[in-house]
Amino acid sequence: MPNIIYINGKYASYEDSKIHVNDRGYHFGDAVYEVIVFNNKIFYDFDGHIQRLFNSLKSLEINFSFSMSSLKLIIKNLIKMNRAIVGSVYIQVSRGISERNHSYYGLNIKPILTIIITKKSNIDINVKGVRAITLDDNRWSRPDIKTTQLLPNVMAKTKAVKNGAYESIFIDSDGYVTEGSSSNIWILNNDNKLITRNLDGKILSGITRNSISSFAKENNINVVEKRFTRDELFEANEVFLTSASSFVIPIIQIDNHKINEGLVGNISLNLRKLYFDNFKS
Ligand code: PDD
């Protein structure tokens, strides 16, 4: 079974791929990343993810010279080499290698690009509802940049899993929902408005969120981007999450509150289907 990754200009087996101990990604989380899913030669939202990667790099002042098309070529090569049909692509760019020093000012170092393919079993259009828990958002003030510095997210997801849930939903200090530990959160309220938090710098600008918003609007669903409270979350008719690896997943219980009497909602399921249909065509 081949397991080939791309690291620092080379294709290499897992065993032969080495990260330098002075990689700033390793020391400081001084790195950005993206996850893109593919299925039978279809990439979901490829350009959006790569564009966001470039935005994250710019925010952190990492000088990266690869173009969108050269990244695509490497990724296609890797998928072929790994004989993968369905799976995800993990792309990470760290600032590079230098002796440990917090400041990067004046460092003349080359970013390290790593790309890893993970094979998946088939993607199911149908999906079961999942449980979520809420907890305080204790992340840094720039969660809009997709960096590998993810400890609060890691702790939050682990707490969810320990509690038999799929996702943790962060709540800000004013009682409003920000996002999930690795997803954006949506509610369908009692007025049939589909609400997700606006891009106020307190959430990641999810690529799946962006597509779902367009597909919903094209299908005459009233989409509103604004903050909503934890109570609105509990009282919603439907709740779902979006992310590159989960697409759209309905949430049927949050803490001790059942959503839609614990049943998967139609709008959530329709949006999941719409997402797949849009990339098929
Ligand atoms: N997570 N918010 C956070 C904090 C995320 O980590 C993610 C994605 C999202 C959804 O963004 P997108 O739709 O672009 O995937 C929102 C990825 C999948 C991960 O960390 O694996």
PDB file of N, CA and C in Angstrom, residues 36-39 41-46 72 75-76 79 89 279:
ATOM      1  N   ILE A  36      -8.514  19.684   1.958  1.00  0.00           N
ATOM      2  CA  ILE A  36      -9.412  19.637   0.793  1.00  0.00           C
ATOM      3  C   ILE A  36      -9.797  18.177   0.558  1.00  0.00           C
ATOM      4  N   VAL A  37     -11.078  17.927   0.345  1.00  0.00           N
ATOM      5  CA  VAL A  37     -11.523  16.543   0.109  1.00  0.00           C
ATOM      6  C   VAL A  37     -11.669  16.311  -1.397  1.00  0.00           C
ATOM      7  N   PHE A  38     -11.355  15.085  -1.825  1.00  0.00           N
ATOM      8  CA  PHE A  38     -11.554  14.719  -3.234  1.00  0.00           C
ATOM      9  C   PHE A  38     -12.300  13.402  -3.309  1.00  0.00           C
ATOM     10  N   ASN A  39     -13.004  13.235  -4.424  1.00  0.00           N
ATOM     11  CA  ASN A  39     -13.827  12.038  -4.592  1.00  0.00           C
ATOM     12  C   ASN A  39     -13.913  11.747  -6.082  1.00  0.00           C
ATOM     13  N   LYS A  41     -11.938  12.033  -8.723  1.00  0.00           N
ATOM     14  CA  LYS A  41     -11.451  13.126  -9.585  1.00  0.00           C
ATOM     15  C   LYS A  41     -12.156  14.474  -9.379  1.00  0.00           C
ATOM     16  N   ILE A  42     -13.057  14.532  -8.393  1.00  0.00           N
ATOM     17  CA  ILE A  42     -13.669  15.831  -8.074  1.00  0.00           C
ATOM     18  C   ILE A  42     -12.977  16.379  -6.829  1.00  0.00           C
ATOM     19  N   PHE A  43     -12.559  17.635  -6.908  1.00  0.00           N
ATOM     20  CA  PHE A  43     -12.095  18.320  -5.698  1.00  0.00           C
ATOM     21  C   PHE A  43     -13.236  19.206  -5.223  1.00  0.00           C
ATOM     22  N   TYR A  44     -13.489  19.200  -3.912  1.00  0.00           N
ATOM     23  CA  TYR A  44     -14.522  20.088  -3.389  1.00  0.00           C
ATOM     24  C   TYR A  44     -13.891  21.431  -3.022  1.00  0.00           C
ATOM     25  N   ASP A  45     -14.312  22.466  -3.741  1.00  0.00           N
ATOM     26  CA  ASP A  45     -13.874  23.839  -3.421  1.00  0.00           C
ATOM     27  C   ASP A  45     -12.355  24.023  -3.468  1.00  0.00           C
ATOM     28  N   PHE A  46     -11.706  23.435  -4.455  1.00  0.00           N
ATOM     29  CA  PHE A  46     -10.238  23.496  -4.516  1.00  0.00           C
ATOM     30  C   PHE A  46      -9.727  24.947  -4.510  1.00  0.00           C
ATOM     31  N   LYS A  72      -1.706  22.333  -7.541  1.00  0.00           N
ATOM     32  CA  LYS A  72      -2.669  21.341  -8.057  1.00  0.00           C
ATOM     33  C   LYS A  72      -1.944  20.178  -8.703  1.00  0.00           C
ATOM     34  N   ILE A  75      -0.526  17.897  -6.066  1.00  0.00           N
ATOM     35  CA  ILE A  75      -1.610  17.162  -5.383  1.00  0.00           C
ATOM     36  C   ILE A  75      -2.128  16.038  -6.286  1.00  0.00           C
ATOM     37  N   LYS A  76      -2.293  16.348  -7.576  1.00  0.00           N
ATOM     38  CA  LYS A  76      -2.769  15.301  -8.502  1.00  0.00           C
ATOM     39  C   LYS A  76      -1.747  14.171  -8.594  1.00  0.00           C
ATOM     40  N   ILE A  79      -2.045  12.024  -5.469  1.00  0.00           N
ATOM     41  CA  ILE A  79      -3.255  11.182  -5.450  1.00  0.00           C
ATOM     42  C   ILE A  79      -3.019   9.950  -6.320  1.00  0.00           C
ATOM     43  N   VAL A  89      -6.770  15.924   1.303  1.00  0.00           N
ATOM     44  CA  VAL A  89      -5.430  16.445   1.081  1.00  0.00           C
ATOM     45  C   VAL A  89      -5.147  17.407   2.235  1.00  0.00           C
ATOM     46  N   PHE A 279     -21.081  19.997  -7.059  1.00  0.00           N
ATOM     47  CA  PHE A 279     -19.735  19.647  -7.511  1.00  0.00           C
ATOM     48  C   PHE A 279     -19.745  18.516  -8.522  1.00  0.00           C
TER      49      PHE A 279
END
